[in-house]
Coordinates of C-alpha atoms in Angstrom, one line a residue:
Chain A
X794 CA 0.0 0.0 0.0
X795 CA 2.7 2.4 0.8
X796 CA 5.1 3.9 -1.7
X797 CA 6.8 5.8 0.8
X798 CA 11.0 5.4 0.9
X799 CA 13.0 4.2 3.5
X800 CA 14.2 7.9 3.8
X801 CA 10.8 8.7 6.1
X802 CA 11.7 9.7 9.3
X803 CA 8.3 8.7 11.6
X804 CA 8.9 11.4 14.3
X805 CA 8.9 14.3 12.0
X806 CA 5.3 13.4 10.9
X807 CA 2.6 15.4 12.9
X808 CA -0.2 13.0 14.3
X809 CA -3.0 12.9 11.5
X810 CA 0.4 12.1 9.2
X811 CA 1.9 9.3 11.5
X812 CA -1.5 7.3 12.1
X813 CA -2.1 7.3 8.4
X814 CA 1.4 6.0 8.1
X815 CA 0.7 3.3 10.7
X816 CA -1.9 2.5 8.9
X817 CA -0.1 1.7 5.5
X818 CA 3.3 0.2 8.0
X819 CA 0.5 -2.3 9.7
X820 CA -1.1 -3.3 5.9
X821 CA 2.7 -3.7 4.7
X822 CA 3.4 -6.0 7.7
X823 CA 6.4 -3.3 8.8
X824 CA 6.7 -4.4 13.1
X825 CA 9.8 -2.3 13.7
X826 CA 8.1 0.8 12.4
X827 CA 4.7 0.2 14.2
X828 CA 6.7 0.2 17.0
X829 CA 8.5 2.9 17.0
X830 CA 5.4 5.0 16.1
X831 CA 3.9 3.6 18.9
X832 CA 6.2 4.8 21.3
X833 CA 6.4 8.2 19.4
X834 CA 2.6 8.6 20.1
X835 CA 2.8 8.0 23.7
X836 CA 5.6 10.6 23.6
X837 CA 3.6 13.0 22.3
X838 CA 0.8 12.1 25.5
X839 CA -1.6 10.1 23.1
X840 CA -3.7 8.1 25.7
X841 CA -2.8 4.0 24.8
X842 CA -6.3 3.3 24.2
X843 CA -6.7 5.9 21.5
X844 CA -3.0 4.7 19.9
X845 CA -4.7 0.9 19.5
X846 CA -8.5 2.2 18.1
X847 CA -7.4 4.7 16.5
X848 CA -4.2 3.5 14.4
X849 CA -4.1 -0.4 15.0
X850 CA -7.2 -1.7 14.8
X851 CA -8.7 0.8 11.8
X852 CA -5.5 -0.3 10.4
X853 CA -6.2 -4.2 11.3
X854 CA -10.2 -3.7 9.9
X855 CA -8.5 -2.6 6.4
X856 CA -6.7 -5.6 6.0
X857 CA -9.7 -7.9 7.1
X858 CA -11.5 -6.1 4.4
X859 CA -8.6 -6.7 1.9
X860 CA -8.5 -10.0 2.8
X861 CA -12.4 -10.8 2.4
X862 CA -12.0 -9.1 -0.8
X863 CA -9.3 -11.3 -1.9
X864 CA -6.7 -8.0 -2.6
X865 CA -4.7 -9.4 0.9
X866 CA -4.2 -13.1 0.8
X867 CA -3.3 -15.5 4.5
X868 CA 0.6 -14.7 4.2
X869 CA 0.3 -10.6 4.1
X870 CA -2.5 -11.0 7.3
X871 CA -0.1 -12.6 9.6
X872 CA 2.3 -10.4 8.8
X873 CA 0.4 -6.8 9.9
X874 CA -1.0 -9.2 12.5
X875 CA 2.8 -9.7 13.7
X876 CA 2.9 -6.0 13.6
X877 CA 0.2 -5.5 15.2
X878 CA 1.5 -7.7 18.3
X879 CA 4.6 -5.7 18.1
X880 CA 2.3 -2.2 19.0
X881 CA 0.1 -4.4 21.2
X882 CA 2.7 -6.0 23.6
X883 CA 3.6 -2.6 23.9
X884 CA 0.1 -0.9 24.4
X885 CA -1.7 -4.0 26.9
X886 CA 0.4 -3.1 30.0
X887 CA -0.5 0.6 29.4
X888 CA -4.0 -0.1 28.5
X889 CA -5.0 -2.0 32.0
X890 CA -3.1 0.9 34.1
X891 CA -4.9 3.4 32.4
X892 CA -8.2 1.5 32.5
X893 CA -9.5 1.2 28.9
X894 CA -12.9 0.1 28.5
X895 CA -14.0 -3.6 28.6
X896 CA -16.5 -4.9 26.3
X897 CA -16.7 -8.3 27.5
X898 CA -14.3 -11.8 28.5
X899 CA -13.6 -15.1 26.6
X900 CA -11.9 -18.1 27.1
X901 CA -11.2 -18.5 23.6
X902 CA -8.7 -22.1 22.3
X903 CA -8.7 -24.7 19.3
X904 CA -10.6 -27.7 19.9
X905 CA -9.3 -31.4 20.8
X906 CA -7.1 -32.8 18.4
X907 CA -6.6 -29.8 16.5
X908 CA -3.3 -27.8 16.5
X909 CA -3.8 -25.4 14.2
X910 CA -4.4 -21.7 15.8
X911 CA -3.2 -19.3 13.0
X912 CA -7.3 -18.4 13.1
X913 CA -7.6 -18.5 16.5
X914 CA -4.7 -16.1 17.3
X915 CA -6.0 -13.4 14.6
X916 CA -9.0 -13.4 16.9
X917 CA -7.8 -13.2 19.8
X918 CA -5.6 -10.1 19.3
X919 CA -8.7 -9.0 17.4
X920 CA -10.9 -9.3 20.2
X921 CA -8.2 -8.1 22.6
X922 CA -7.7 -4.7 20.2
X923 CA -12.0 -4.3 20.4
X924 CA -11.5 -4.5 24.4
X925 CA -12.9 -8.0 25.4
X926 CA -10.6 -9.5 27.9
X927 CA -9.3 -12.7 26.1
X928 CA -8.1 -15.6 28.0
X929 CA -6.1 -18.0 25.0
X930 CA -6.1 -21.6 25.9
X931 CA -4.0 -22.5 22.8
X932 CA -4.4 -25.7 21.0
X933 CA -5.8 -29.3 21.7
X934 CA -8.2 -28.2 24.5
X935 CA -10.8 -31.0 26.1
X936 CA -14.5 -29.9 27.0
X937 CA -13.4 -29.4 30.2
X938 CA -10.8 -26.6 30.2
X939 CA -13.3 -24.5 27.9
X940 CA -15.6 -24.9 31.1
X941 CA -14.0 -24.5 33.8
X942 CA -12.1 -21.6 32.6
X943 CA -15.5 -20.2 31.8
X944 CA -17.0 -20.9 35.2
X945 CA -14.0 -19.8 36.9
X946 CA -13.2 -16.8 35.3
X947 CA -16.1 -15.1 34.6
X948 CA -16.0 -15.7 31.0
X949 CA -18.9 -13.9 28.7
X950 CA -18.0 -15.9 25.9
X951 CA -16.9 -19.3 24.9
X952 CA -14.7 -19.2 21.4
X953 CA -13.8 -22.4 19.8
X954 CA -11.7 -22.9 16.1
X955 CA -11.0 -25.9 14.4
X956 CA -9.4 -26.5 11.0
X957 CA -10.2 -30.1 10.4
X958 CA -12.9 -31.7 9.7
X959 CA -12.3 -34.3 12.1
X960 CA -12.3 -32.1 14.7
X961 CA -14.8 -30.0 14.4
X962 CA -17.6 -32.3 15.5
X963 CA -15.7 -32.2 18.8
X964 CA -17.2 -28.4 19.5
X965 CA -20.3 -29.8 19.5
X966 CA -19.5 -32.1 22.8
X967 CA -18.2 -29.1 24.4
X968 CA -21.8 -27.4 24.0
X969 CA -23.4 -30.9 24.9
X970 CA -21.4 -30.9 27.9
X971 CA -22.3 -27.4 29.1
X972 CA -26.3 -28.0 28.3
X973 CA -26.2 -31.1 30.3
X974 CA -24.4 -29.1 33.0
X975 CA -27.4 -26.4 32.9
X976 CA -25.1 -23.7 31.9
X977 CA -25.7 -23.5 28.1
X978 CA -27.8 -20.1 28.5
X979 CA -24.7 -18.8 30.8
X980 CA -22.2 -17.9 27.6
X981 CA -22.5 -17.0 24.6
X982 CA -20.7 -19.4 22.1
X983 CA -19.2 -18.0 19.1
X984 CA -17.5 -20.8 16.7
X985 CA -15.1 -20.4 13.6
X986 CA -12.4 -22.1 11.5
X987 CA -11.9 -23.3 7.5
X988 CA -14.2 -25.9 7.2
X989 CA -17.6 -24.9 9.2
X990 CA -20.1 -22.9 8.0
X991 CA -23.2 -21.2 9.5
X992 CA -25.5 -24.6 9.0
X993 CA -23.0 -26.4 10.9
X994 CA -22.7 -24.0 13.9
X995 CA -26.9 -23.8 14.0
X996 CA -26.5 -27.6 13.7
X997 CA -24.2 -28.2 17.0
X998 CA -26.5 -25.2 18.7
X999 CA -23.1 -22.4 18.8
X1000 CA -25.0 -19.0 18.9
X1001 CA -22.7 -17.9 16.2
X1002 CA -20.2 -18.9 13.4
X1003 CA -17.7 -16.4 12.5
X1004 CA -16.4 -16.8 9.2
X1005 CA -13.2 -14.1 9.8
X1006 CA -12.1 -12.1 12.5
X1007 CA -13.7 -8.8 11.9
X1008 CA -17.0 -11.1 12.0
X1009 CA -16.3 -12.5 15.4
X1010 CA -15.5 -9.3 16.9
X1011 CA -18.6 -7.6 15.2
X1012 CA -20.7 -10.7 16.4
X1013 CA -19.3 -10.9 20.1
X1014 CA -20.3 -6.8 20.5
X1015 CA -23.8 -7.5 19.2
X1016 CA -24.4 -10.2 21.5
X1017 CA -22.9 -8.5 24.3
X1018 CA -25.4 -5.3 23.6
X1019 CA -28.3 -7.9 23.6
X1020 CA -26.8 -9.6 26.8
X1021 CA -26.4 -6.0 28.4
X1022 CA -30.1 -5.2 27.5
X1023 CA -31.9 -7.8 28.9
X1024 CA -30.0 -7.5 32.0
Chain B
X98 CA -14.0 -38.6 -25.7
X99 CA -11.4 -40.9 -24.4
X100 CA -7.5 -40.1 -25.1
X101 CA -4.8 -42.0 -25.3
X102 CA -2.7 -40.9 -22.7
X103 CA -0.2 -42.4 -20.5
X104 CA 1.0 -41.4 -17.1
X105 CA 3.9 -40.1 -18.5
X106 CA 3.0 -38.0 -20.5
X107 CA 0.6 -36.0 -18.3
X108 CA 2.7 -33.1 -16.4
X109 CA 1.8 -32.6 -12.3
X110 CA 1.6 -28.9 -13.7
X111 CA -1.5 -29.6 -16.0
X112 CA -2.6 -31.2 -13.2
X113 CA -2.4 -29.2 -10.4
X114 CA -4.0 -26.1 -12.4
X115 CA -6.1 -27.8 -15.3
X116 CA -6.7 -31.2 -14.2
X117 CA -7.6 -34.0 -16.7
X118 CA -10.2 -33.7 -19.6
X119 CA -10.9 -37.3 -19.6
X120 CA -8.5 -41.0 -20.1
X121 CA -10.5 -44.4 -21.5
X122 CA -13.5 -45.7 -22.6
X123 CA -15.7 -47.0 -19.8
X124 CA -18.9 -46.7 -18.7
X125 CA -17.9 -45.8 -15.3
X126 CA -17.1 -42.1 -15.0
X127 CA -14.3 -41.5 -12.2
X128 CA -14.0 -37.7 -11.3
X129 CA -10.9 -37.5 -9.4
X130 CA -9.0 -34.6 -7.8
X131 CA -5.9 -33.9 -10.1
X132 CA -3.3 -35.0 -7.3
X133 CA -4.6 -38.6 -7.6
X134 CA -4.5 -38.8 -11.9
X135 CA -1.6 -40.7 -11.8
X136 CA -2.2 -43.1 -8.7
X137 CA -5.6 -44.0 -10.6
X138 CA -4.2 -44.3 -13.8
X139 CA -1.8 -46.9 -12.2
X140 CA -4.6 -49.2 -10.6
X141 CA -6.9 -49.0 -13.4
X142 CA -3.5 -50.5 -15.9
X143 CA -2.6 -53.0 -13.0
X144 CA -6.2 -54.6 -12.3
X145 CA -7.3 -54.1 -15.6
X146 CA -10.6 -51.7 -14.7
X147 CA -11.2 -50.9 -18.7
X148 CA -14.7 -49.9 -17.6
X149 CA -13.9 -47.3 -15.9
X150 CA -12.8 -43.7 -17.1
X151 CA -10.8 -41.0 -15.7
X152 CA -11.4 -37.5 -15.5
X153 CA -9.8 -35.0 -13.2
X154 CA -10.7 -31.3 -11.5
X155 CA -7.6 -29.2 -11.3
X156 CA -5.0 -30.3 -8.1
X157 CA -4.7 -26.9 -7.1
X158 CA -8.6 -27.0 -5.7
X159 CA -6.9 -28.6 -2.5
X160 CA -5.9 -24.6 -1.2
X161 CA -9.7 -23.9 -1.4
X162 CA -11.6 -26.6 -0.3
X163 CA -14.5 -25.0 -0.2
X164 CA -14.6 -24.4 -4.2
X165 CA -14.7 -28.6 -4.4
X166 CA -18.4 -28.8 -4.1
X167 CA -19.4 -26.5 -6.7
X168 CA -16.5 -28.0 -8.9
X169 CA -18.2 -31.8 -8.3
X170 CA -21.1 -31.0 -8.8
X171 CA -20.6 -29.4 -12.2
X172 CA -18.4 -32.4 -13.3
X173 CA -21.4 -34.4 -12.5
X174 CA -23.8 -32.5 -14.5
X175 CA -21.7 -32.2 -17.3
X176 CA -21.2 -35.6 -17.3
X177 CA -24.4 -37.6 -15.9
X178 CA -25.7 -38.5 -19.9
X179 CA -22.8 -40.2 -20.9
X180 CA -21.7 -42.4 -18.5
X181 CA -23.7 -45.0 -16.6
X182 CA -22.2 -44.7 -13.2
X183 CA -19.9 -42.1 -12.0
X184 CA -17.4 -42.0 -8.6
X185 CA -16.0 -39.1 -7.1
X186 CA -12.5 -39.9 -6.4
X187 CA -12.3 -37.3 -3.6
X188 CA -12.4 -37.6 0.4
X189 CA -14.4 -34.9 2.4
X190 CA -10.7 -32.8 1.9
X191 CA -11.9 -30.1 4.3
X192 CA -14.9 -29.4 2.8
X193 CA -16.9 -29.3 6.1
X194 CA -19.3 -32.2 5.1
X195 CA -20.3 -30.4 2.0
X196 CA -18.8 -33.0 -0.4
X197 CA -20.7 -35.2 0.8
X198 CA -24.3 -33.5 0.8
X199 CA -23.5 -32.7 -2.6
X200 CA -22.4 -36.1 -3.1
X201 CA -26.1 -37.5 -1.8
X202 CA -27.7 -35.2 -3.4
X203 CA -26.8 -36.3 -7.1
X204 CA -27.0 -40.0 -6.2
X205 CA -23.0 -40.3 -6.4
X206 CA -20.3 -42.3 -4.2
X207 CA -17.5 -40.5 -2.7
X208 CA -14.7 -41.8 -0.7
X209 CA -15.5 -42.1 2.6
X210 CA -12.6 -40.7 4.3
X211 CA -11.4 -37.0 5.6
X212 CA -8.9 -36.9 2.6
X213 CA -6.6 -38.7 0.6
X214 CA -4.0 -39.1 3.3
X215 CA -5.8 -41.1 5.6
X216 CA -7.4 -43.2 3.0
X217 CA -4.2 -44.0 1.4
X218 CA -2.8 -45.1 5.1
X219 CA -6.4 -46.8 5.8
X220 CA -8.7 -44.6 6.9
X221 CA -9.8 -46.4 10.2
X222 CA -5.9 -47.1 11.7
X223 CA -5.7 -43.3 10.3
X224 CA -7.9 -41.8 12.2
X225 CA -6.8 -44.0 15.5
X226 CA -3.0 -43.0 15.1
X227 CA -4.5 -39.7 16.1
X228 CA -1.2 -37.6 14.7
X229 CA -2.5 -34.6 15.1
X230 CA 0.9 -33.5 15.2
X231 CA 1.7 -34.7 12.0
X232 CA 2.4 -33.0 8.6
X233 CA 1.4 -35.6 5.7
X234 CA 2.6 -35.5 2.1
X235 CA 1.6 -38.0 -1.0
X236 CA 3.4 -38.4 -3.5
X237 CA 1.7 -35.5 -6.1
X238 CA 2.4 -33.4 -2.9
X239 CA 5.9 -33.8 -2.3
X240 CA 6.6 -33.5 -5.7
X241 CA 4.7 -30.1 -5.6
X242 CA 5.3 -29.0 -2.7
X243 CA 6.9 -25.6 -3.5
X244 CA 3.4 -24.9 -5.7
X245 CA 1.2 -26.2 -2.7
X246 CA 2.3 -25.3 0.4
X247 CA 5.8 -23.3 0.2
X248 CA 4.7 -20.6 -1.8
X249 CA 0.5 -20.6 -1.0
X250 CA 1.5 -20.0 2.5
X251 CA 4.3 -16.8 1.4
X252 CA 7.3 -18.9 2.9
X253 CA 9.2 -18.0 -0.4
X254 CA 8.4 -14.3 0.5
X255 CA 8.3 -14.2 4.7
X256 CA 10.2 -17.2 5.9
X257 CA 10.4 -16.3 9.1
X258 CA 6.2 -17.1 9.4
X259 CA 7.0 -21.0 9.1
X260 CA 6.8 -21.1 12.8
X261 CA 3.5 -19.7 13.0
X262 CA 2.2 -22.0 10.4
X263 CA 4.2 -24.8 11.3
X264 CA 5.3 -24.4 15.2
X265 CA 2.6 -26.7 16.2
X266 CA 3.7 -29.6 14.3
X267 CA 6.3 -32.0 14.9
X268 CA 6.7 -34.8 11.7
X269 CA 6.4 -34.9 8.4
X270 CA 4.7 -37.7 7.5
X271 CA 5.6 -38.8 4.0
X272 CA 2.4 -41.3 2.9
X273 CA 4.5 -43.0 -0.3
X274 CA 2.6 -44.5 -3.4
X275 CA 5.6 -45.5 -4.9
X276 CA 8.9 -46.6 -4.0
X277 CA 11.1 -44.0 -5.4
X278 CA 14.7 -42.7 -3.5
X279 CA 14.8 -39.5 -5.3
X280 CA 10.9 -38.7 -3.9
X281 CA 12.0 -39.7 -0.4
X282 CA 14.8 -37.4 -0.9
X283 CA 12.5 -34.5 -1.8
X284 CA 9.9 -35.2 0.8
X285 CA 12.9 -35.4 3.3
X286 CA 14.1 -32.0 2.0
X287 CA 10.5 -30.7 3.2
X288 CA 10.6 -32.4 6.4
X289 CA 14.1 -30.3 6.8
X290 CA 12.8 -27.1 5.4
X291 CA 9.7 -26.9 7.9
X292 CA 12.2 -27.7 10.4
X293 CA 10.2 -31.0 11.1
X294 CA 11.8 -34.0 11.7
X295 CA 10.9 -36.9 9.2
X296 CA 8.7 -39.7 9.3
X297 CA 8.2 -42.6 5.8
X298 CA 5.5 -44.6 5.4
X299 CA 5.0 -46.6 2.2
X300 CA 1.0 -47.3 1.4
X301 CA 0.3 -48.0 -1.9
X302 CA -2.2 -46.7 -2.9
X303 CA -4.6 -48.2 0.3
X304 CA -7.9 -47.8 0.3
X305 CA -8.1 -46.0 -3.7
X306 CA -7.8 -49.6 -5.3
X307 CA -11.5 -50.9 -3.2
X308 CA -13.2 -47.6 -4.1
X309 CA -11.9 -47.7 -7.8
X310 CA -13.2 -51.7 -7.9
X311 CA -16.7 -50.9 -7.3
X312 CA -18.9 -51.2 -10.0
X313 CA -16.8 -53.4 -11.6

């Protein structure tokens, strides 16, 4: 996206200049350069919350859009999301002190038998840059650690990803598990990964598939409003 | 309709990205996935299945399985007149289960199997290994790996992302067809360039020669 040079020196760009910059380093995948305008931005006495909405994740929602439009393809996304982690490992610490919103927590992990979390990361830090509070339980997870760290926590929302189609039946134990236990109605479960659809996550009763990551975060702050409301 | 062609002379190139227009006379239509041309082509000359004919849906379709369906079920169509059976030479290859309602709903068989690795190791004893921490290659995909999974997944371009694709994994499984040293060389090479260790196992071609029998 950029056609800047190398010759751009980030700290003599005045704010509006810088976060359209960001925006182009993120799309371009550039992690030293987000970083440093990170840390430029605090300098300047930008509040961390406004650095990630304002820079990061407008700059993360264009790439989800390239993406869905086929312009970005899987190799370009991990690379502005590796970016993106550089700004956001140094934004979270900032962000709790200073008490940034919260829209919500999940446990969010990839289902049993399945190792594959490239999908599951993007939403996470997705998630994480919308404000939900994300607890990752990586890869290979049984029923069990899904509920419990629901239960325990204080979880809103239960996330589960799978890649393979063996595996994906296996979310569907997890939400057995939870009915049986009479606490179906207590999360909201949001489901996602290459080979589900919609019809499958209706099938295994999720409240939601997410086919991307923009979608899950859109999804989980719709449901959250609804959950908000009725309370 | 048929065409005289050979194994050899069909390239893993015209396969991967135009498939097969169609190889033999039969009454049996097989519509294959590109990657197993060759393996089919091989059973159908060693058992002597002259009833059966092959065409094939570009290789390639194995990066987006959920273009399969659609592509299947257009075969079919195409086909249905002019054959008096036909066989869909595919597993459910990450298709979410939509292969096989596609499958059901034209009245054709499928292989039923998650994909061609496990049904070329034996589905069942597949499924109970559990490797879940395994990366498999065939033969079609070890000889294309740069075109399937090097460069699809930018490792030409970023290679420092191999861990995040790859970091999860510990083997590369290579499921061999054949017995050839230079391929077990190449699938090694893999196994060494996604920093995996390496893992051969010869199959055959497992559970493809049963499926290919039917309707004999």
């Amino acid at each position: 996206m950029s056609d800047q040079g190398d010759d751009l020196i980030l700290s003599e760009l005045n704010d509006a200049e810088l976060v359209e910059q960001m925006m182009d380093d993120l799309y371009d995948g550039l992690k030293d350069e987000i970083e440093e305008a990170v840390g430029i931005l605090l300098e300047r006495g930008w509040v961390p919350y406004d650095i990630l909405t304002k820079s990061l994740v407008l700059g993360m929602q264009i790439v989800g859009d390239d993406f869905r439009d086929g312009i970005l393809f899987v190799p370009e996304v991990l690379r502005a999301a590796q970016a993106m982690k550089g700004g956001m490992a140094i934004l979270k610490p900032l962000l709790v002190e200073t008490g940034a919103p919260k829209m919500g927590k999940m446990v969010i992990g990839t289902v049993k038998g399945d190792i594959h979390d490239i999908g599951k990361n993007l939403v996470a830090m997705m998630m994480e840059g919308a404000g939900f509070e994300i607890i990752d339980l990586g890869i290979n997870n049984p029923a069990e650690d899904y509920i419990n760290t629901a239960i325990n926590e204080g979880c809103d929302i239960i996330g589960m990803s799978a890649l393979l189609t063996t595996t994906m039946p296996y979310m569907k134990v997890v939400i057995d598990q939870l009915k049986e236990m009479g606490k179906r109605d207590d999360y909201i479960v949001l489901v996602g990964g290459a080979p589900l659809n919609e019809e499958f996550g209706t099938a295994i009763g999720a409240d939601a598939y997410c086919d991307d990551a923009a979608i899950a975060v859109e999804t989980a702050k719709s449901f959250m409003l609804r959950k908000h409301n009725q309370a | 309709m048929s065409q005289d062609l050979k194994p050899r002379d069909i390239t893993d190139d015209s396969l991967r990205d135009q498939g097969l227009s169609s190889v033999g006379a039969g009454k049996t239509l097989v519509i294959a996935c590109g990657a197993l041309a060759r393996e089919i082509l091989a059973i159908i000359d060693a058992n002597g299945l002259e009833h059966l004919t092959l065409t094939c849906l570009p290789a390639i379709l194995h990066n987006t399985p959920h273009d399969i369906p659609k592509a299947v079920e257009d075969a079919v169509n195409k086909h249905k007149d002019d054959y008096d059976h036909i066989l869909v030479a595919y597993g459910d290859c990450g298709t979410g289960g939509q292969l096989q309602s596609v499958c059901a709903r034209l009245g054709v068989e499928m292989i039923d199997s998650p994909h061609c690795y496990a049904f070329f190791d034996g589905t069942t004893q597949f499924l109970e290994r559990g490797e879940v921490t395994s990366f498999f290659l065939t033969d079609f995909l070890a000889r294309q790996f740069d075109a399937f999974v090097w460069k699809p997944l930018g490792l030409d371009r970023y290679p420092d992302l191999r861990d995040m694709y790859f970091g999860n994994y510990e083997t590369l499984v290579y499921l061999a067809q054949t017995d050839d040293p230079a391929l077990v060389q190449t699938a090694k090479d893999c196994a060494a360039r996604l920093g995996l260790k390496f893992d051969l196992r010869q199959t055959g071609y497992g559970e493809l020669t049963g499926f290919l029998g039917k309707r004999a």
